[in-house]
CSV table of C-alpha atoms in Angstrom, one decimal:
chain,number,residue,atom,x,y,z
A,1,MET,CA,25.4,-7.0,13.5
A,2,ALA,CA,27.2,-4.4,15.5
A,3,THR,CA,28.3,-6.6,18.4
A,4,ALA,CA,32.0,-6.5,17.3
A,5,ARG,CA,32.2,-2.8,17.7
A,6,ALA,CA,29.7,-2.3,20.4
A,7,ILE,CA,30.8,-1.2,23.9
A,8,SER,CA,27.4,-0.8,25.3
A,9,MET,CA,25.2,-3.2,27.1
A,10,ALA,CA,21.9,-4.3,25.6
A,11,GLY,CA,19.3,-1.5,25.9
A,12,THR,CA,21.8,1.2,26.6
A,13,ARG,CA,22.6,4.1,24.3
A,14,TYR,CA,24.2,3.5,21.0
A,15,GLN,CA,28.0,3.9,21.4
A,16,PRO,CA,30.1,2.9,18.3
A,17,ILE,CA,33.8,2.5,19.0
A,18,ALA,CA,36.2,5.1,17.8
A,19,GLY,CA,37.7,4.8,14.3
A,20,ARG,CA,34.8,5.5,12.1
A,21,PRO,CA,32.2,8.3,12.0
A,22,ARG,CA,28.9,7.5,13.6
A,23,ILE,CA,27.1,8.1,10.3
A,24,VAL,CA,29.1,5.3,8.7
A,25,TRP,CA,28.1,2.8,11.5
A,26,ALA,CA,24.5,4.0,11.1
A,27,PHE,CA,24.6,3.4,7.4
A,28,LEU,CA,26.1,-0.1,7.9
A,29,ASP,CA,23.4,-0.9,10.4
A,30,ALA,CA,20.8,0.3,7.9
A,31,LEU,CA,22.2,-2.0,5.2
A,32,VAL,CA,22.0,-5.0,7.5
A,33,LEU,CA,18.3,-4.2,8.2
A,34,ALA,CA,17.7,-3.5,4.5
A,35,LYS,CA,19.0,-7.0,3.8
A,36,ARG,CA,16.6,-8.4,6.4
A,37,SER,CA,13.6,-6.7,4.8
A,38,VAL,CA,14.6,-7.8,1.3
A,39,LEU,CA,15.0,-11.4,2.5
A,40,GLU,CA,11.7,-11.1,4.2
A,41,THR,CA,10.0,-10.0,1.0
A,42,VAL,CA,11.7,-12.7,-1.1
A,43,ARG,CA,10.4,-15.4,1.2
A,44,VAL,CA,6.9,-14.1,0.7
A,45,PRO,CA,6.6,-14.4,-3.2
A,46,GLU,CA,2.9,-13.7,-3.2
A,47,LEU,CA,3.6,-10.2,-1.8
A,48,ILE,CA,5.9,-9.5,-4.8
A,49,MET,CA,3.2,-10.9,-7.1
A,50,PHE,CA,0.4,-8.8,-5.7
A,51,VAL,CA,2.6,-5.7,-5.7
A,52,ALA,CA,3.2,-6.2,-9.5
A,53,ILE,CA,-0.3,-7.2,-10.4
A,54,GLN,CA,-2.0,-3.9,-9.3
A,55,PRO,CA,-0.1,-1.6,-11.6
A,56,ILE,CA,-0.4,-4.2,-14.5
A,57,MET,CA,-4.2,-4.0,-14.0
A,58,PHE,CA,-4.1,-0.2,-14.2
A,59,VAL,CA,-2.1,-0.4,-17.4
A,60,LEU,CA,-4.5,-2.8,-19.0
A,61,LEU,CA,-7.5,-0.9,-17.8
A,62,PHE,CA,-6.4,2.5,-19.1
A,63,ARG,CA,-4.7,1.2,-22.2
A,64,TYR,CA,-7.6,-1.0,-23.5
A,65,VAL,CA,-10.8,0.2,-21.7
A,66,PHE,CA,-10.5,3.9,-21.0
A,67,GLY,CA,-7.7,4.8,-23.4
A,68,GLY,CA,-9.9,4.9,-26.5
A,69,ALA,CA,-12.0,7.7,-25.1
A,70,ILE,CA,-9.1,9.9,-23.8
A,71,GLN,CA,-7.4,12.3,-26.2
A,72,VAL,CA,-3.9,13.6,-25.5
A,73,PRO,CA,-2.1,16.5,-27.2
A,74,GLY,CA,0.2,14.8,-29.8
A,75,GLY,CA,1.4,11.2,-29.8
A,76,GLN,CA,-0.3,8.1,-28.6
A,77,TYR,CA,-2.2,7.7,-25.4
A,78,VAL,CA,0.0,4.7,-24.3
A,79,ASN,CA,3.1,6.9,-24.4
A,80,PHE,CA,1.3,9.5,-22.3
A,81,LEU,CA,-0.1,6.9,-19.9
A,82,MET,CA,3.0,4.9,-19.0
A,83,PRO,CA,5.1,7.7,-17.3
A,84,GLY,CA,2.0,8.3,-15.1
A,85,ILE,CA,1.7,4.6,-14.3
A,86,PHE,CA,5.4,4.5,-13.4
A,87,VAL,CA,5.0,7.4,-10.9
A,88,GLN,CA,1.8,5.9,-9.5
A,89,THR,CA,3.5,2.5,-9.1
A,90,VAL,CA,6.4,3.8,-7.0
A,91,ALA,CA,4.1,6.1,-5.0
A,92,PHE,CA,1.7,3.3,-4.1
A,93,GLY,CA,4.7,1.0,-3.5
A,94,GLY,CA,5.8,3.3,-0.7
A,95,VAL,CA,2.7,2.1,1.3
A,96,THR,CA,4.6,-1.1,2.1
A,97,THR,CA,6.9,0.9,4.2
A,98,ALA,CA,4.1,1.9,6.5
A,99,ILE,CA,2.7,-1.6,6.6
A,100,GLY,CA,6.1,-3.1,7.3
A,101,LEU,CA,6.9,-0.7,10.2
A,102,ALA,CA,3.4,-1.2,11.7
A,103,GLN,CA,3.9,-4.9,11.5
A,104,ASP,CA,7.3,-4.8,13.2
A,105,MET,CA,5.9,-2.6,15.9
A,106,GLN,CA,2.9,-5.0,16.4
A,107,ARG,CA,5.2,-8.1,16.6
A,108,GLY,CA,7.6,-6.5,19.1
A,109,ILE,CA,10.5,-6.8,16.7
A,110,ILE,CA,11.2,-3.1,17.2
A,111,ASP,CA,11.7,-3.8,20.9
A,112,ARG,CA,14.2,-6.4,20.0
A,113,PHE,CA,16.1,-3.9,17.9
A,114,ARG,CA,16.1,-1.4,20.8
A,115,SER,CA,18.0,-4.0,22.9
A,116,LEU,CA,20.8,-4.1,20.3
A,117,PRO,CA,23.7,-1.7,20.1
A,118,MET,CA,22.7,-0.1,16.8
A,119,SER,CA,21.6,3.2,15.5
A,120,SER,CA,17.9,4.0,16.0
A,121,SER,CA,17.6,5.7,12.6
A,122,ALA,CA,18.9,2.5,10.9
A,123,VAL,CA,15.5,0.8,11.4
A,124,LEU,CA,13.8,3.5,9.3
A,125,THR,CA,16.7,3.9,6.8
A,126,GLY,CA,17.0,0.1,6.3
A,127,ARG,CA,13.3,-0.2,5.7
A,128,THR,CA,13.2,2.6,3.1
A,129,ILE,CA,16.3,1.2,1.3
A,130,ALA,CA,14.8,-2.2,1.1
A,131,ASP,CA,11.6,-0.7,-0.3
A,132,LEU,CA,13.7,1.2,-2.8
A,133,ALA,CA,15.1,-2.1,-4.1
A,134,ARG,CA,11.7,-3.6,-4.3
A,135,ASN,CA,10.4,-0.6,-6.2
A,136,LEU,CA,13.3,-0.9,-8.7
A,137,PHE,CA,12.2,-4.5,-9.3
A,138,THR,CA,8.6,-3.3,-9.9
A,139,VAL,CA,9.7,-0.5,-12.3
A,140,ILE,CA,11.6,-3.2,-14.3
A,141,ILE,CA,8.4,-5.2,-14.5
A,142,MET,CA,6.3,-2.2,-15.5
A,143,LEU,CA,8.8,-1.2,-18.2
A,144,THR,CA,8.5,-4.7,-19.6
A,145,VAL,CA,4.7,-4.5,-19.5
A,146,GLY,CA,4.8,-1.0,-21.1
A,147,PHE,CA,6.9,-2.3,-24.0
A,148,LEU,CA,4.4,-5.2,-24.5
A,149,VAL,CA,1.4,-2.8,-24.7
A,150,GLY,CA,3.1,-0.4,-27.2
A,151,PHE,CA,5.1,2.0,-25.0
A,152,ARG,CA,8.0,3.4,-27.0
A,153,PRO,CA,10.3,5.8,-25.2
A,154,GLY,CA,12.7,7.9,-27.2
A,155,GLY,CA,15.6,10.1,-26.3
A,156,THR,CA,19.2,9.2,-25.3
A,157,PRO,CA,20.3,6.4,-22.9
A,158,PHE,CA,21.4,9.1,-20.5
A,159,GLU,CA,17.9,10.7,-20.5
A,160,PHE,CA,16.3,7.3,-20.0
A,161,LEU,CA,18.7,6.5,-17.1
A,162,LEU,CA,17.9,9.9,-15.6
A,163,GLY,CA,14.2,9.2,-15.8
A,164,ILE,CA,14.7,5.9,-13.9
A,165,LEU,CA,16.8,7.7,-11.2
A,166,LEU,CA,14.1,10.3,-10.9
A,167,LEU,CA,11.6,7.5,-10.3
A,168,LEU,CA,13.8,5.9,-7.6
A,169,GLY,CA,14.2,9.3,-6.0
A,170,VAL,CA,10.4,9.6,-5.9
A,171,SER,CA,10.1,6.1,-4.5
A,172,PHE,CA,12.6,6.9,-1.7
A,173,ALA,CA,10.9,10.2,-0.8
A,174,PHE,CA,7.4,8.7,-0.7
A,175,SER,CA,8.6,5.8,1.5
A,176,TRP,CA,9.6,8.3,4.2
A,177,ILE,CA,6.0,9.8,4.1
A,178,SER,CA,4.7,6.3,4.6
A,179,ALA,CA,7.2,5.6,7.3
A,180,PHE,CA,5.9,8.5,9.3
A,181,ILE,CA,2.3,7.3,8.8
A,182,GLY,CA,3.3,3.8,9.8
A,183,LEU,CA,4.7,5.1,13.1
A,184,LEU,CA,1.5,7.2,13.8
A,185,VAL,CA,-0.9,4.3,13.7
A,186,ARG,CA,-1.3,1.3,16.0
A,187,SER,CA,-2.2,-1.5,13.6
A,188,VAL,CA,-1.3,-2.9,10.2
A,189,GLU,CA,-4.8,-2.4,9.0
A,190,ALA,CA,-4.7,1.3,9.9
A,191,ALA,CA,-1.3,1.6,8.2
A,192,GLN,CA,-2.7,0.2,5.0
A,193,SER,CA,-5.7,2.5,5.0
A,194,GLY,CA,-3.7,5.6,6.1
A,195,GLY,CA,-1.0,4.8,3.6
A,196,PHE,CA,-3.4,4.9,0.6
A,197,ILE,CA,-5.9,7.5,1.6
A,198,TRP,CA,-3.8,10.5,0.8
A,199,LEU,CA,-2.4,9.0,-2.4
A,200,PHE,CA,-5.7,8.6,-4.2
A,201,PRO,CA,-6.6,12.3,-4.6
A,202,LEU,CA,-3.0,13.1,-5.3
A,203,THR,CA,-2.8,10.5,-8.0
A,204,PHE,CA,-6.1,10.9,-9.8
A,205,ALA,CA,-6.2,14.7,-9.6
A,206,SER,CA,-3.1,14.8,-11.6
A,207,SER,CA,-1.8,14.4,-15.2
A,208,ALA,CA,-1.0,10.7,-14.5
A,209,PHE,CA,-3.9,9.4,-16.6
A,210,VAL,CA,-5.5,12.4,-18.4
A,211,PRO,CA,-4.3,15.8,-19.5
A,212,VAL,CA,-4.8,18.5,-16.8
A,213,ALA,CA,-6.6,20.7,-19.3
A,214,THR,CA,-9.6,18.4,-19.3
A,215,MET,CA,-10.3,19.1,-15.6
A,216,PRO,CA,-12.4,21.8,-14.1
A,217,GLY,CA,-10.6,25.2,-13.8
A,218,TRP,CA,-10.7,25.1,-10.0
A,219,LEU,CA,-8.9,21.8,-10.0
A,220,GLN,CA,-6.3,22.5,-12.6
A,221,THR,CA,-4.0,24.6,-10.4
A,222,PHE,CA,-3.7,21.8,-7.8
A,223,ALA,CA,-3.4,19.1,-10.5
A,224,ARG,CA,-0.8,20.9,-12.5
A,225,HIS,CA,1.6,21.4,-9.5
A,226,ASN,CA,1.1,18.3,-7.4
A,227,PRO,CA,4.1,16.0,-7.3
A,228,ILE,CA,2.6,13.2,-9.3
A,229,SER,CA,1.9,15.6,-12.2
A,230,VAL,CA,5.3,17.2,-12.3
A,231,LEU,CA,7.1,13.9,-12.0
A,232,ALA,CA,4.9,12.3,-14.8
A,233,ASP,CA,5.5,15.3,-17.0
A,234,ALA,CA,9.3,15.2,-16.3
A,235,LEU,CA,9.3,11.5,-17.3
A,236,ARG,CA,7.3,12.3,-20.5
A,237,GLY,CA,10.0,14.9,-21.4
A,238,LEU,CA,12.9,12.6,-20.6
A,239,PHE,CA,11.4,9.7,-22.5
A,240,HIS,CA,10.4,12.1,-25.4
A,241,VAL,CA,6.8,10.7,-25.5
A,242,ASN,CA,4.8,13.9,-25.4
A,243,PRO,CA,5.5,16.2,-28.4
A,244,ALA,CA,3.3,18.9,-26.7
A,245,LEU,CA,6.0,19.5,-24.0
A,246,THR,CA,8.5,22.2,-24.9
A,247,THR,CA,12.1,22.2,-23.7
A,248,GLY,CA,11.1,24.9,-21.1
A,249,ASP,CA,8.2,22.7,-19.9
A,250,ILE,CA,10.5,19.7,-19.4
A,251,ARG,CA,13.2,21.8,-17.6
A,252,TRP,CA,10.6,23.3,-15.3
A,253,ALA,CA,9.1,19.9,-14.6
A,254,LEU,CA,12.5,18.5,-13.7
A,255,ILE,CA,13.2,21.4,-11.3
A,256,GLN,CA,9.9,21.0,-9.6
A,257,SER,CA,10.4,17.2,-9.4
A,258,VAL,CA,13.7,17.5,-7.7
A,259,ALA,CA,12.3,20.2,-5.4
A,260,TRP,CA,9.5,17.9,-4.4
A,261,ILE,CA,11.8,15.0,-3.7
A,262,VAL,CA,14.2,17.1,-1.6
A,263,GLY,CA,11.4,19.0,0.2
A,264,ILE,CA,9.7,15.7,1.2
A,265,LEU,CA,13.0,14.3,2.5
A,266,ILE,CA,13.8,17.4,4.4
A,267,VAL,CA,10.4,17.4,6.1
A,268,PHE,CA,9.7,13.7,6.6
A,269,VAL,CA,13.1,12.2,7.5
A,270,PRO,CA,13.5,14.1,10.7
A,271,LEU,CA,9.8,13.9,11.5
A,272,SER,CA,9.9,10.1,11.1
A,273,VAL,CA,13.1,9.7,13.2
A,274,VAL,CA,11.7,11.9,16.0
A,275,ARG,CA,8.4,10.0,15.9
A,276,TYR,CA,10.3,6.6,16.0
A,277,ARG,CA,12.2,7.7,19.1
A,278,ARG,CA,9.1,8.9,20.9
A,279,THR,CA,7.2,5.7,20.0
A,280,THR,CA,10.0,3.3,21.1
A,281,ALA,CA,10.7,5.3,24.2
A,282,ARG,CA,7.3,4.5,25.7
């Protein structure tokens, strides 16, 4: 990995040689570890299968079981549903970051990484980049499933691409929340439970599956402004699948979405790195 440019002995402080900024070496180290995580995922095909099956089941459940009883303002329910499913998929997909980190800690792999002359932040960055790649694969699957059940996005190719980039931004931000959770707990089981427990109220008390207006008044304020809702509404606007959204609504949803992504990264990236250093220093 970094042995060619390392001047430190194993277990000593990371010391890249002169010639390139430290951040470049940290990024290169992160890419190596991202490749490791991707290969690990590819070699466990059942993991990919289970990751894809869960959102597909949600699509089929809401499209064909609950969908007939849910009225949405303008358009078809499947077009309202799929953007919410996309956001839910990448949000739930972030839990694998917590599970993967907890697993590495439990197996002692992190201790091995500490003995290598590499950036400590690369472990977290590599994991989140790998999970971003996996979520991109899942989004492609969900788009295919969406087309099969009748989802028909409109708009320009640029708006469609912007929607996909927004989804990937959400995926990356949520992975850092999960990374922090994975470093707080001591077992894979706890990481799995802790990774999901905060996502359920956030996802189901949102506009992901039903219009916020159908909820009790005291819940609507939370539901309207939580990140799942604003991201789902932003996607509905970019995909032109909800005629009830005005241009102002879409612009505001986009601003809120970007603010949530940036805010999450500002808070949880440093928190995770500090927590990682404290955990591995024991």
